[in-house]
């Protein structure tokens, strides 16, 4: 049904969001007093620069009244806001308690409730969201002949096969419903989406119920003045997924799992669990990944002790086997039968900038390009390579930085994740808006307390990787192997400098160049 001023006002009133409608001097609760109240809006947007004749505008965030200059000439039909802008426009204003909640509800209606035509799967957690999302999409795509869409922090995919770089982990609600509508138009039956804590904090998924949701794990991250003031706030936001799903897939080992189970009981939501375990005798979860005793590169995946399959994943590391077990649980709960061949699709999943593994010609230098950028992920990665290459006793060099202006706890976290097992840490540029990168790197250097770890700051990221590789060559000449861990940027070919994307060769590109490996688009 088309969205009109009258139907918008009605929906907002049902959700106790409407304060009043303001047009000129007139303040009312009765939308029928407004001319054209039954006229469908031609479009909706949260950006004045996109307003054309008949558009409904949401004024949110750091919106300024000056953005409304000339807006009547461009045909603004109505606006939704927490403030009265009748001095700037003749268009009626739906004044609400919370514009982001209002935007989510009205965008869903404008796009004809696309979520009702999709099986929607939401994934939250501190680490593994993107990987689990790609795994789940691969299984559902294999099962449905390519009918699974994806919203992730790397890419969005609306047709099961074309991937476009995304800007946020969870899109703005209006964009999310627009993309869902497009996905439905493309014949998609499933949507897998990452759900960040910010998404709940700023109501990007308000009113959306996930058919199946996953809560993977929780550890300190995203604590800063522009994200979450405290860990408690971060966890509280993530916990909201439990109250907004029909079934919850929960990591057995997730910190605060008992609290999340309490949430699920209150919300009357069934919980299924997943875990990575060393052997079947210690299986305490509904879905489990077990190392295959007969094949070191394989994992056995089981549901209630029954085999789903033995898979050799291209994405290395036990944590990725746990992510794959989650994807199996999600796909099973979304209706994929236990004996479906679709699960084998897990084997071929690769994700740009996640656990990308490179070797130089004689194997004396190994490099991992990965997205680790907090304590847990850095520690997990370095533990993995230390175990994998234990026999070679490699020198380990970590090339890293940390983001400016937010998630300040990562700076110490990354160093603490690395310094127990690293021999050297080369600190280099990451994304920043206002904070000078050199200050962040000096701060990080100050957290290095292990006297056996040497460090250096090289601001130019490509040069930092080149330096690490040259040192590895020297170590190789002395007969010792080196593992390079280049973390935090994945395959991003930009670095945010003063908030703007500056072109950057890309971590994988630098390594391929240094190792003489063909680039992906060569
Ligand atoms: C708090 C929040 O949700 N912020 C997002 C929000 O910003 P905002 O609403 O304040 O928008 P703004 O850019 O300040 O501008 C205000 C409004 O004026 C409009 N405008 C602007 C100029 C103009 O001429 N006319 C006009 O109408 C803008 O379109 C906007 O609607 O809307 C913007 C797009 O409309 C987003 O880019 C921005 O994300 C911020 C910058 C961001 O990056 N947030 C991070 C912390 C985030 O959300 N991260 C999580 C990742 C977490 C994880 O990985 O786990 C994520 O989900 O991505
Ligand atoms: N289950 C896991 N447990 C711990 N670390 C993990 C797990 N899965 C992935 N990682 C590590 O975290 C990094 C980021 O993984 P991924 O992109 O899948 O997570 P994410 O939740 O989307 O992260 P972010 O929100 O920070 O972008 C990986 O590159 C890897 O180093
Ligand atoms: N989704 C993550 C990406 C940032 C990764 C890394 N490049 C960093 O800046 O720490 C975030 O918004 O925090």
PDB file of N, CA, C and O and ligand atoms in Angstrom, residues 169 222 371 373 403 406 410 430-431 488-489 492, ligand 3:
ATOM      1  N   UNK A 169      28.375  -1.215   8.419  1.00  0.00           N
ATOM      2  CA  UNK A 169      28.138  -2.634   8.697  1.00  0.00           C
ATOM      3  C   UNK A 169      26.650  -2.928   8.542  1.00  0.00           C
ATOM      4  O   UNK A 169      26.253  -3.869   7.835  1.00  0.00           O
ATOM      5  N   UNK A 222      34.520  -0.927  20.247  1.00  0.00           N
ATOM      6  CA  UNK A 222      33.538   0.120  19.907  1.00  0.00           C
ATOM      7  C   UNK A 222      33.152   0.999  21.090  1.00  0.00           C
ATOM      8  O   UNK A 222      32.011   1.450  21.170  1.00  0.00           O
ATOM      9  N   UNK A 371      41.703  -8.840   8.971  1.00  0.00           N
ATOM     10  CA  UNK A 371      40.951  -7.674   9.455  1.00  0.00           C
ATOM     11  C   UNK A 371      40.982  -7.563  10.978  1.00  0.00           C
ATOM     12  O   UNK A 371      40.236  -6.773  11.559  1.00  0.00           O
ATOM     13  N   UNK A 373      41.394  -6.290  14.429  1.00  0.00           N
ATOM     14  CA  UNK A 373      41.673  -4.924  14.868  1.00  0.00           C
ATOM     15  C   UNK A 373      41.188  -4.656  16.285  1.00  0.00           C
ATOM     16  O   UNK A 373      40.854  -3.527  16.633  1.00  0.00           O
ATOM     17  N   UNK A 403      42.363   2.844  14.574  1.00  0.00           N
ATOM     18  CA  UNK A 403      41.510   3.915  14.068  1.00  0.00           C
ATOM     19  C   UNK A 403      41.525   5.145  14.990  1.00  0.00           C
ATOM     20  O   UNK A 403      41.673   5.006  16.201  1.00  0.00           O
ATOM     21  N   UNK A 406      37.639   7.017  17.555  1.00  0.00           N
ATOM     22  CA  UNK A 406      36.661   6.085  18.133  1.00  0.00           C
ATOM     23  C   UNK A 406      37.384   4.839  18.642  1.00  0.00           C
ATOM     24  O   UNK A 406      38.584   4.686  18.437  1.00  0.00           O
ATOM     25  N   UNK A 410      40.867  -0.106  21.536  1.00  0.00           N
ATOM     26  CA  UNK A 410      41.561  -1.023  20.616  1.00  0.00           C
ATOM     27  C   UNK A 410      43.081  -0.828  20.635  1.00  0.00           C
ATOM     28  O   UNK A 410      43.827  -1.750  20.360  1.00  0.00           O
ATOM     29  N   UNK A 430      46.182   4.079   9.903  1.00  0.00           N
ATOM     30  CA  UNK A 430      44.828   3.545   9.850  1.00  0.00           C
ATOM     31  C   UNK A 430      43.897   4.719   9.571  1.00  0.00           C
ATOM     32  O   UNK A 430      44.362   5.852   9.401  1.00  0.00           O
ATOM     33  N   UNK A 431      42.610   4.452   9.631  1.00  0.00           N
ATOM     34  CA  UNK A 431      41.635   5.511   9.351  1.00  0.00           C
ATOM     35  C   UNK A 431      41.554   6.525  10.494  1.00  0.00           C
ATOM     36  O   UNK A 431      41.504   6.140  11.652  1.00  0.00           O
ATOM     37  N   UNK A 488      43.991  -5.144  10.049  1.00  0.00           N
ATOM     38  CA  UNK A 488      43.126  -3.981  10.307  1.00  0.00           C
ATOM     39  C   UNK A 488      42.520  -3.326   9.085  1.00  0.00           C
ATOM     40  O   UNK A 488      41.544  -2.600   9.202  1.00  0.00           O
ATOM     41  N   UNK A 489      43.078  -3.571   7.893  1.00  0.00           N
ATOM     42  CA  UNK A 489      42.521  -2.887   6.713  1.00  0.00           C
ATOM     43  C   UNK A 489      41.962  -3.857   5.675  1.00  0.00           C
ATOM     44  O   UNK A 489      41.294  -3.431   4.725  1.00  0.00           O
ATOM     45  N   UNK A 492      41.039  -3.120   1.788  1.00  0.00           N
ATOM     46  CA  UNK A 492      40.579  -1.754   1.489  1.00  0.00           C
ATOM     47  C   UNK A 492      41.672  -0.996   0.738  1.00  0.00           C
ATOM     48  O   UNK A 492      42.829  -0.990   1.160  1.00  0.00           O
TER      49      UNK A 492
HETATM   50  N1  LIG B   3      33.684  -2.289  11.256  1.00  0.00           N
HETATM   51  C1  LIG B   3      34.842  -1.739  11.876  1.00  0.00           C
HETATM   52  C2  LIG B   3      35.817  -1.448  10.817  1.00  0.00           C
HETATM   53  C3  LIG B   3      37.087  -0.761  11.264  1.00  0.00           C
HETATM   54  C4  LIG B   3      38.300  -1.585  10.990  1.00  0.00           C
HETATM   55  C5  LIG B   3      39.604  -0.951  11.152  1.00  0.00           C
HETATM   56  N2  LIG B   3      39.991  -0.437   9.889  1.00  0.00           N
HETATM   57  C6  LIG B   3      39.594   0.132  12.153  1.00  0.00           C
HETATM   58  O1  LIG B   3      39.459   1.275  11.720  1.00  0.00           O
HETATM   59  O2  LIG B   3      39.753  -0.155  13.342  1.00  0.00           O
HETATM   60  C7  LIG B   3      34.496  -0.481  12.656  1.00  0.00           C
HETATM   61  O3  LIG B   3      33.690   0.334  12.197  1.00  0.00           O
HETATM   62  O4  LIG B   3      35.005  -0.306  13.716  1.00  0.00           O
END
